[in-house]
mmCIF file of C-alpha atoms in Angstrom:
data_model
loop_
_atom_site.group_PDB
_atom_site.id
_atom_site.type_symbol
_atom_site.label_atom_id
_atom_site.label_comp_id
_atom_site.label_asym_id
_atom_site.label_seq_id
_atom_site.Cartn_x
_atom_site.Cartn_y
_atom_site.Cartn_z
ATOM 1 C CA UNK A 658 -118.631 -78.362 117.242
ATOM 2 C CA UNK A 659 -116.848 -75.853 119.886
ATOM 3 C CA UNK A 660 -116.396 -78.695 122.234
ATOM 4 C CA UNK A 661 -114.858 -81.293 119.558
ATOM 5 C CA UNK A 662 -112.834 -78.337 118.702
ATOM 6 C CA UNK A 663 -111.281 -78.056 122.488
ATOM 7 C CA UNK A 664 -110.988 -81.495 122.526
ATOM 8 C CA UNK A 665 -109.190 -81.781 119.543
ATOM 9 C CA UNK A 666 -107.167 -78.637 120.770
ATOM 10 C CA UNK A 667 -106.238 -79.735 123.977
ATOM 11 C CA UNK A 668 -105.513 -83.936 123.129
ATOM 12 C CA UNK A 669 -103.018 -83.151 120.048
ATOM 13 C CA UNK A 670 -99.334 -81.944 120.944
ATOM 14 C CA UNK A 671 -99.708 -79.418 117.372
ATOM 15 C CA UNK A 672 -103.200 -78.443 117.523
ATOM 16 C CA UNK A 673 -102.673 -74.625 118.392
ATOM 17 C CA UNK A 674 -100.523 -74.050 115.678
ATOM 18 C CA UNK A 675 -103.783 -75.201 113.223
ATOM 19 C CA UNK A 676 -105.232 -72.189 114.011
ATOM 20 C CA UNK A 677 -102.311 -69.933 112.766
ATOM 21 C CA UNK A 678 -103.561 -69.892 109.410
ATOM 22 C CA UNK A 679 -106.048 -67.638 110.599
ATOM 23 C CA UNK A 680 -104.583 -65.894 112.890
ATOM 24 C CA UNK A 681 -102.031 -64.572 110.497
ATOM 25 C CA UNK A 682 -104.591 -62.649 108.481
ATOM 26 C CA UNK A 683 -104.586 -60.495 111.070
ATOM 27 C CA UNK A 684 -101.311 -58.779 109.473
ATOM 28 C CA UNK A 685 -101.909 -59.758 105.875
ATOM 29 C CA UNK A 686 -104.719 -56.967 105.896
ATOM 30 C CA UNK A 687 -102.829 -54.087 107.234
ATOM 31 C CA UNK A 688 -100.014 -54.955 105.103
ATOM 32 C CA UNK A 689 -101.778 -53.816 101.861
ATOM 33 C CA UNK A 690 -102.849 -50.824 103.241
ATOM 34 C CA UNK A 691 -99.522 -49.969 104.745
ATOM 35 C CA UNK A 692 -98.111 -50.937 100.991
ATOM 36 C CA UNK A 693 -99.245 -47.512 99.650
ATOM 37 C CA UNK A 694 -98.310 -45.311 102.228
ATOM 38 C CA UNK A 695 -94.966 -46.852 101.575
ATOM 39 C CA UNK A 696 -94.609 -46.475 97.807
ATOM 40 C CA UNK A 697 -96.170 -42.923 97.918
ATOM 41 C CA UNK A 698 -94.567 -39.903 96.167
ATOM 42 C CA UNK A 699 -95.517 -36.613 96.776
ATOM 43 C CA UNK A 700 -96.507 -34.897 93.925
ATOM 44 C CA UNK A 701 -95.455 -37.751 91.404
ATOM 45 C CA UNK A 702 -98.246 -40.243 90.835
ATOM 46 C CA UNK A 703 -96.093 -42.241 88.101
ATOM 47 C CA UNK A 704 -93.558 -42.774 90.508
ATOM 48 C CA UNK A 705 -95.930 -43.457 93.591
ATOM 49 C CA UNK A 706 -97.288 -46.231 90.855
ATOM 50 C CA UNK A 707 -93.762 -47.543 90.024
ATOM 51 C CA UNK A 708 -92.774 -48.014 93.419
ATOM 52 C CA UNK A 709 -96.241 -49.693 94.480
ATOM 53 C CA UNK A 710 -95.112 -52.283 91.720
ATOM 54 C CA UNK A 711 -92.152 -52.991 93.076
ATOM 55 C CA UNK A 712 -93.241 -53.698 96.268
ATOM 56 C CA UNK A 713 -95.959 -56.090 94.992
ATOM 57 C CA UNK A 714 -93.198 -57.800 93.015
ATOM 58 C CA UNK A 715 -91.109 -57.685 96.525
ATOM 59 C CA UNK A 716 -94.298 -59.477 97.514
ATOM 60 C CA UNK A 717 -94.601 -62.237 94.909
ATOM 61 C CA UNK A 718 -90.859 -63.184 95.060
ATOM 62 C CA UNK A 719 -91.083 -63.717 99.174
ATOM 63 C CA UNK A 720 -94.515 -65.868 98.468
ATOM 64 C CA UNK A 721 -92.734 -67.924 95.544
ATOM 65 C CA UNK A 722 -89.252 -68.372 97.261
ATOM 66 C CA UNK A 723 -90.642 -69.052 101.044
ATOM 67 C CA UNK A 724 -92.553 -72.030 100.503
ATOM 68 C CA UNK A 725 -90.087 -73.603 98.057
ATOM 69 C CA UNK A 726 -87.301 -73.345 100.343
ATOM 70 C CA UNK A 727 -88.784 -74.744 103.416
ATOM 71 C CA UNK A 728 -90.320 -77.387 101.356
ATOM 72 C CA UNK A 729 -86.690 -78.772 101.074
ATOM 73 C CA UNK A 730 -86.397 -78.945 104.632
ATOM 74 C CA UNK A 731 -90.096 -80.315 105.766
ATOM 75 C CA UNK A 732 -91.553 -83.962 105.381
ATOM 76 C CA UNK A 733 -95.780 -83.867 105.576
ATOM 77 C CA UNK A 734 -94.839 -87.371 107.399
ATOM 78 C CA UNK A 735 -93.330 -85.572 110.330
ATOM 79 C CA UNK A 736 -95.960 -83.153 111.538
ATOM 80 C CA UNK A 737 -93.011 -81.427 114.026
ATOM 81 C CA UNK A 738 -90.877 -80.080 110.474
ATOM 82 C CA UNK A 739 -93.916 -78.475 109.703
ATOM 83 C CA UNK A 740 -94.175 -77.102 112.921
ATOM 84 C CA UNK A 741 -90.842 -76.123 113.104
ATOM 85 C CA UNK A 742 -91.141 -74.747 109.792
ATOM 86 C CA UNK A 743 -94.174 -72.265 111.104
ATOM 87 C CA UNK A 744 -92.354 -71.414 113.816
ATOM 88 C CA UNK A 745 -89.097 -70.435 112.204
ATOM 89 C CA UNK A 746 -91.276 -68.471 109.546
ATOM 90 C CA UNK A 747 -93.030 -66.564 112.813
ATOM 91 C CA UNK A 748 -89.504 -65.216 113.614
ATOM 92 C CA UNK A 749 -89.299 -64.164 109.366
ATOM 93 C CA UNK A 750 -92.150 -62.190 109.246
ATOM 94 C CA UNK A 751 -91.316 -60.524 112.635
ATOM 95 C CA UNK A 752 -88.214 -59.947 110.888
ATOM 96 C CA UNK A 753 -89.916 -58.312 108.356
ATOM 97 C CA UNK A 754 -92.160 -56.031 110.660
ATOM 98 C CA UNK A 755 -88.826 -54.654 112.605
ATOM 99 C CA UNK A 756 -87.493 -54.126 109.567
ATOM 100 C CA UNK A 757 -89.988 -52.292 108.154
ATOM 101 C CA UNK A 758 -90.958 -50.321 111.244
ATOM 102 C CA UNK A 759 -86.755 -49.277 111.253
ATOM 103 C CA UNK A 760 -87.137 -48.483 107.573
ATOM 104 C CA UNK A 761 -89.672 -46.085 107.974
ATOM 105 C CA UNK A 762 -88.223 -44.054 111.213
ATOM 106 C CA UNK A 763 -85.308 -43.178 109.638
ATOM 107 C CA UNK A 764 -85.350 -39.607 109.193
ATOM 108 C CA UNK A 765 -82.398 -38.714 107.016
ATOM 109 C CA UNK A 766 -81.561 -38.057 102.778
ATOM 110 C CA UNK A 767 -81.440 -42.006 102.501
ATOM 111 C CA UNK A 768 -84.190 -42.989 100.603
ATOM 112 C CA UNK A 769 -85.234 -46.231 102.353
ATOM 113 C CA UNK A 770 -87.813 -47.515 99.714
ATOM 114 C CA UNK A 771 -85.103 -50.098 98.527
ATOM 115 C CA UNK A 772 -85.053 -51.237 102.301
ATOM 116 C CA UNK A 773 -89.497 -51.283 102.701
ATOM 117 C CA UNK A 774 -88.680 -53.761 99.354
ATOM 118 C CA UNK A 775 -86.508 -56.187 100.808
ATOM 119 C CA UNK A 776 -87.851 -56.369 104.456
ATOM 120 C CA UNK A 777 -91.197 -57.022 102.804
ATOM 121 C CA UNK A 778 -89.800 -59.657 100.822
ATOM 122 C CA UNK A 779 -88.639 -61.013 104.389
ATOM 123 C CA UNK A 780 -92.303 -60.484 105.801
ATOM 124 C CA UNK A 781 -93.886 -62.493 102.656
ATOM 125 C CA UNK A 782 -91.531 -65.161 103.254
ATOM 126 C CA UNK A 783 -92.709 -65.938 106.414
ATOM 127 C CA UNK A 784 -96.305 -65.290 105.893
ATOM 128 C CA UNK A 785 -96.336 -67.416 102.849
ATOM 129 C CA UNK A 786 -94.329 -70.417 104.590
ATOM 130 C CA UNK A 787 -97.087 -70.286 107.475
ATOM 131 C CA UNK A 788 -99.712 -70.398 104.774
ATOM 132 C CA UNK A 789 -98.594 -73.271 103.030
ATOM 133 C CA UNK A 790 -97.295 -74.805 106.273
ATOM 134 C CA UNK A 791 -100.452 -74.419 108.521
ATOM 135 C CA UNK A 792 -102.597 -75.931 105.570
ATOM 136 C CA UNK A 793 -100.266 -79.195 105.371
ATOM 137 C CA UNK A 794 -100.509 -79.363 109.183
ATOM 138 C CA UNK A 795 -104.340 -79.108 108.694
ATOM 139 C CA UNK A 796 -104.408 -81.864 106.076
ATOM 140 C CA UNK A 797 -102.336 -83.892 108.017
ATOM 141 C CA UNK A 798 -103.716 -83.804 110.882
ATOM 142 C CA UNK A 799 -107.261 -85.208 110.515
ATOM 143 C CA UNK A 800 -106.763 -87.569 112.701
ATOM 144 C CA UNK A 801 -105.504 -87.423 115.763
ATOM 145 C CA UNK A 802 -105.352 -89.604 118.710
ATOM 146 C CA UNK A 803 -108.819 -90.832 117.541
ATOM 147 C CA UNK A 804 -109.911 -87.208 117.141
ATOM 148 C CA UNK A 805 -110.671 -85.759 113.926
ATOM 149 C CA UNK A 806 -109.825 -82.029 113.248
ATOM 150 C CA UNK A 807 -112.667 -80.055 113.597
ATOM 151 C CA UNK A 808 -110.640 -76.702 112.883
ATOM 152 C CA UNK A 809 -109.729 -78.091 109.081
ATOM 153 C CA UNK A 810 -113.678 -77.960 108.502
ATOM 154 C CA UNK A 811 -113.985 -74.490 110.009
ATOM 155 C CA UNK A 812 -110.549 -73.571 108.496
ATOM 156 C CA UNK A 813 -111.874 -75.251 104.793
ATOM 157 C CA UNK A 814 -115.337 -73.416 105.438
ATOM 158 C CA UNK A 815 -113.831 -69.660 105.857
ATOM 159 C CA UNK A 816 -112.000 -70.416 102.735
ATOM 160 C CA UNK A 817 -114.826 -71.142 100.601
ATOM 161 C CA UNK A 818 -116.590 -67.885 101.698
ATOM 162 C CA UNK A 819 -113.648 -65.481 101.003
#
């Protein structure tokens, strides 16, 4: 299986970019833990619970609007729009990190929580539009070259067991 998966790797021109799906969990996980050290309050639980929702609605607005928007612009016929599609959506959730990493070192009276809610929108638009993206490069790619895609069968495997 590790061997087909090299093979399959190294013979198809996309193949690396299969494995971003995974690879992008990586930040999905610190993300929600960061999420409440951003929305917290001192001494005001209520509002530490308000701002918490906003961010997860920050969250579901990048995740609906990311995917739709680069759907207008990819073609699961051309494997490379995809790709270019993960690619630009790399550079969106980096974006987002820079952003959020600025947000949080300014020290002043600002209150920045309106920025953490709009560069995480940013960061959930790209993570959502490699989601969806890697996944249609998966499916499309089951064959290539003569080579079928052993990483969709790991990739569809993990999935089951989350």
């Amino acid at each position: 299986m590790t061997r087909d998966l090299i093979s399959y790797l190294w013979v198809c021109g996309f193949g690396l970019l299969t494995m971003m799906k995974s690879s992008g969990s990586l930040t999905w996980g610190a993300a929600d833990i960061l999420n409440v050290s951003f929305a917290k309050v001192e001494g005001d639980e209520a509002a530490t619970g308000q701002r918490l929702g906003l961010i997860y609605t920050s969250i579901g607005i990048g995740c609906l609007v990311g995917p739709i928007v680069t759907n207008l612009f990819t073609d699961p016929n051309r494997p490379s729009t995809l790709q270019s599609a993960c690619i630009c959506a790399l550079a969106l959730m980096s974006l987002g990190w820079i952003g959020l990493s600025s947000a949080c070192e300014i020290h002043s009276s600002l209150d920045t929580f309106p920025m953490v809610c709009v560069f995480t929108m940013v960061r959930t638009l790209g993570s959502s539009t490699i989601w969806m993206n890697s996944t249609m490069i998966l499916q499309v790619s089951q064959d290539c070259n003569g080579v079928l895609n052993p990483s969709a069968t790991l990739c569809g495997s993990r999935n089951v067991d989350l």
